[in-house]
Amino acid sequence: MKYMILLYGSQQDYDVLSGRASNRPAMSAEQIAAMHQHMETFHQALAESGELVDARGLSEPVHARRVQVREGAPVITDGPYPETQEVLAGYTIVECASFDRATEIAAGLVDPDAPGGYVDVRPVLDGVEDLAG
């Protein structure tokens, strides 16, 4: 079974990664390198175990667009969205034996230094027939 692990962040997270201080100080080059090294090592271990399907980070919210349809016409809003602090920052898709294993993997993507940090784990459906289950 495939599982998607959804990683969340905020515009502030992107700001400190880009060297811009916000409510938190900007990350140093060493801190950024350590974070990238952790993610590379983490995903390499999953690749070696045969459980990694895909993993990607997403661009910062300022580069996003929200598309809605109102009265039959598309309405496009450029990001960031002031009504939400939290945004999808990236994902990792794994293929593993169980939901418990996917959850175990996901725990390695939660930043232990981020108060209230979390990731979501959701099964990936193969088709509409999976909705009935």
mmCIF file of C-alpha atoms in Angstrom:
data_model
loop_
_atom_site.group_PDB
_atom_site.id
_atom_site.type_symbol
_atom_site.label_atom_id
_atom_site.label_comp_id
_atom_site.label_asym_id
_atom_site.label_seq_id
_atom_site.Cartn_x
_atom_site.Cartn_y
_atom_site.Cartn_z
ATOM 1 C CA MET A 1 0.000 0.000 0.000
ATOM 2 C CA LYS A 2 1.146 3.527 -0.729
ATOM 3 C CA TYR A 3 0.907 6.308 1.844
ATOM 4 C CA MET A 4 1.388 10.049 1.432
ATOM 5 C CA ILE A 5 3.057 11.892 4.279
ATOM 6 C CA LEU A 6 2.066 15.564 4.132
ATOM 7 C CA LEU A 7 4.474 18.103 5.602
ATOM 8 C CA TYR A 8 3.193 21.503 6.696
ATOM 9 C CA GLY A 9 4.804 24.859 7.233
ATOM 10 C CA SER A 10 4.110 28.558 7.040
ATOM 11 C CA GLN A 11 5.368 31.546 5.119
ATOM 12 C CA GLN A 12 7.504 32.263 8.212
ATOM 13 C CA ASP A 13 9.229 28.901 7.757
ATOM 14 C CA TYR A 14 10.082 29.788 4.174
ATOM 15 C CA ASP A 15 11.246 33.236 5.278
ATOM 16 C CA VAL A 16 13.717 31.932 7.873
ATOM 17 C CA LEU A 17 14.992 29.349 5.361
ATOM 18 C CA SER A 18 15.636 32.178 2.897
ATOM 19 C CA GLY A 19 17.617 34.176 5.420
ATOM 20 C CA ARG A 20 14.797 36.608 6.186
ATOM 21 C CA ALA A 21 13.991 37.111 9.836
ATOM 22 C CA SER A 22 10.316 37.252 10.748
ATOM 23 C CA ASN A 23 8.986 36.411 14.201
ATOM 24 C CA ARG A 24 11.948 34.055 14.367
ATOM 25 C CA PRO A 25 15.579 34.672 13.508
ATOM 26 C CA ALA A 26 16.800 33.671 10.071
ATOM 27 C CA MET A 27 18.416 30.230 9.870
ATOM 28 C CA SER A 28 22.164 30.169 9.471
ATOM 29 C CA ALA A 29 23.804 28.495 6.496
ATOM 30 C CA GLU A 30 24.917 25.717 8.858
ATOM 31 C CA GLN A 31 21.367 25.142 10.124
ATOM 32 C CA ILE A 32 20.013 24.996 6.585
ATOM 33 C CA ALA A 33 22.758 22.579 5.529
ATOM 34 C CA ALA A 34 21.987 20.360 8.540
ATOM 35 C CA MET A 35 18.281 20.314 7.668
ATOM 36 C CA HIS A 36 19.017 19.407 4.044
ATOM 37 C CA GLN A 37 21.448 16.702 5.173
ATOM 38 C CA HIS A 38 18.814 15.220 7.502
ATOM 39 C CA MET A 39 16.226 15.101 4.693
ATOM 40 C CA GLU A 40 18.726 13.602 2.232
ATOM 41 C CA THR A 41 19.834 10.924 4.706
ATOM 42 C CA PHE A 42 16.243 10.181 5.716
ATOM 43 C CA HIS A 43 15.030 9.746 2.133
ATOM 44 C CA GLN A 44 18.154 7.812 1.103
ATOM 45 C CA ALA A 45 17.424 5.255 3.841
ATOM 46 C CA LEU A 46 13.863 4.901 2.537
ATOM 47 C CA ALA A 47 15.158 4.473 -1.019
ATOM 48 C CA GLU A 48 17.578 1.772 0.138
ATOM 49 C CA SER A 49 14.763 -0.069 1.959
ATOM 50 C CA GLY A 50 12.638 0.072 -1.215
ATOM 51 C CA GLU A 51 9.899 2.090 0.529
ATOM 52 C CA LEU A 52 10.428 5.508 -1.117
ATOM 53 C CA VAL A 53 8.140 6.302 -4.036
ATOM 54 C CA ASP A 54 8.604 10.081 -4.278
ATOM 55 C CA ALA A 55 9.400 13.108 -2.134
ATOM 56 C CA ARG A 56 9.250 16.775 -3.016
ATOM 57 C CA GLY A 57 9.241 20.142 -1.362
ATOM 58 C CA LEU A 58 6.866 22.820 -2.568
ATOM 59 C CA SER A 59 7.646 26.439 -3.343
ATOM 60 C CA GLU A 60 6.727 29.097 -0.837
ATOM 61 C CA PRO A 61 3.090 30.214 -0.617
ATOM 62 C CA VAL A 62 3.808 33.540 -2.297
ATOM 63 C CA HIS A 63 4.143 31.536 -5.544
ATOM 64 C CA ALA A 64 0.816 29.716 -5.123
ATOM 65 C CA ARG A 65 -2.557 30.390 -6.685
ATOM 66 C CA ARG A 66 -5.918 29.382 -5.319
ATOM 67 C CA VAL A 67 -8.523 28.659 -7.990
ATOM 68 C CA GLN A 68 -12.199 28.750 -7.099
ATOM 69 C CA VAL A 69 -15.317 28.835 -9.250
ATOM 70 C CA ARG A 70 -17.987 31.400 -8.441
ATOM 71 C CA GLU A 71 -21.125 31.706 -10.541
ATOM 72 C CA GLY A 72 -19.519 29.516 -13.184
ATOM 73 C CA ALA A 73 -16.374 31.620 -13.586
ATOM 74 C CA PRO A 74 -12.907 30.926 -12.209
ATOM 75 C CA VAL A 75 -11.665 33.263 -9.497
ATOM 76 C CA ILE A 76 -7.903 33.216 -8.989
ATOM 77 C CA THR A 77 -6.219 34.461 -5.819
ATOM 78 C CA ASP A 78 -2.450 34.775 -5.665
ATOM 79 C CA GLY A 79 -0.781 33.579 -2.448
ATOM 80 C CA PRO A 80 0.020 33.914 0.307
ATOM 81 C CA TYR A 81 -3.396 33.620 1.847
ATOM 82 C CA PRO A 82 -3.819 35.799 4.917
ATOM 83 C CA GLU A 83 -6.676 33.692 6.256
ATOM 84 C CA THR A 84 -4.398 30.690 6.730
ATOM 85 C CA GLN A 85 -1.085 30.461 8.528
ATOM 86 C CA GLU A 86 -0.392 26.854 7.592
ATOM 87 C CA VAL A 87 0.400 25.593 4.119
ATOM 88 C CA LEU A 88 1.374 22.303 2.535
ATOM 89 C CA ALA A 89 5.169 22.506 2.332
ATOM 90 C CA GLY A 90 6.000 19.139 0.796
ATOM 91 C CA TYR A 91 5.242 15.464 0.668
ATOM 92 C CA THR A 92 6.811 12.055 0.819
ATOM 93 C CA ILE A 93 5.117 9.016 -0.708
ATOM 94 C CA VAL A 94 6.118 5.634 0.646
ATOM 95 C CA GLU A 95 5.066 2.117 -0.249
ATOM 96 C CA CYS A 96 5.239 -0.110 2.771
ATOM 97 C CA ALA A 97 3.616 -3.043 4.525
ATOM 98 C CA SER A 98 1.189 -1.233 6.827
ATOM 99 C CA PHE A 99 -0.306 2.011 8.070
ATOM 100 C CA ASP A 100 1.694 1.470 11.262
ATOM 101 C CA ARG A 101 4.938 1.352 9.279
ATOM 102 C CA ALA A 102 3.957 4.491 7.350
ATOM 103 C CA THR A 103 3.246 6.210 10.672
ATOM 104 C CA GLU A 104 6.634 5.110 12.001
ATOM 105 C CA ILE A 105 8.296 6.579 8.910
ATOM 106 C CA ALA A 106 6.297 9.808 9.263
ATOM 107 C CA ALA A 107 7.537 10.311 12.816
ATOM 108 C CA GLY A 108 11.018 10.841 11.383
ATOM 109 C CA LEU A 109 9.756 13.851 9.434
ATOM 110 C CA VAL A 110 8.343 15.718 12.422
ATOM 111 C CA ASP A 111 10.695 18.445 13.590
ATOM 112 C CA PRO A 112 11.225 17.731 17.302
ATOM 113 C CA ASP A 113 12.216 21.369 17.848
ATOM 114 C CA ALA A 114 9.020 22.813 16.359
ATOM 115 C CA PRO A 115 6.370 23.266 19.033
ATOM 116 C CA GLY A 116 3.187 21.575 17.878
ATOM 117 C CA GLY A 117 4.854 20.286 14.709
ATOM 118 C CA TYR A 118 3.156 17.429 12.897
ATOM 119 C CA VAL A 119 2.715 15.636 9.594
ATOM 120 C CA ASP A 120 -0.346 13.839 8.230
ATOM 121 C CA VAL A 121 -0.298 10.291 6.859
ATOM 122 C CA ARG A 122 -2.965 9.221 4.377
ATOM 123 C CA PRO A 123 -3.384 6.106 2.254
ATOM 124 C CA VAL A 124 -3.136 6.717 -1.492
ATOM 125 C CA LEU A 125 -6.066 5.236 -3.369
ATOM 126 C CA ASP A 126 -5.418 3.226 -6.520
ATOM 127 C CA GLY A 127 -8.868 3.927 -7.924
ATOM 128 C CA VAL A 128 -12.464 4.825 -7.194
ATOM 129 C CA GLU A 129 -13.145 1.264 -6.068
ATOM 130 C CA ASP A 130 -10.939 1.936 -3.028
ATOM 131 C CA LEU A 131 -13.415 4.573 -1.802
ATOM 132 C CA ALA A 132 -15.902 1.869 -0.779
ATOM 133 C CA GLY A 133 -13.365 0.267 1.586
#
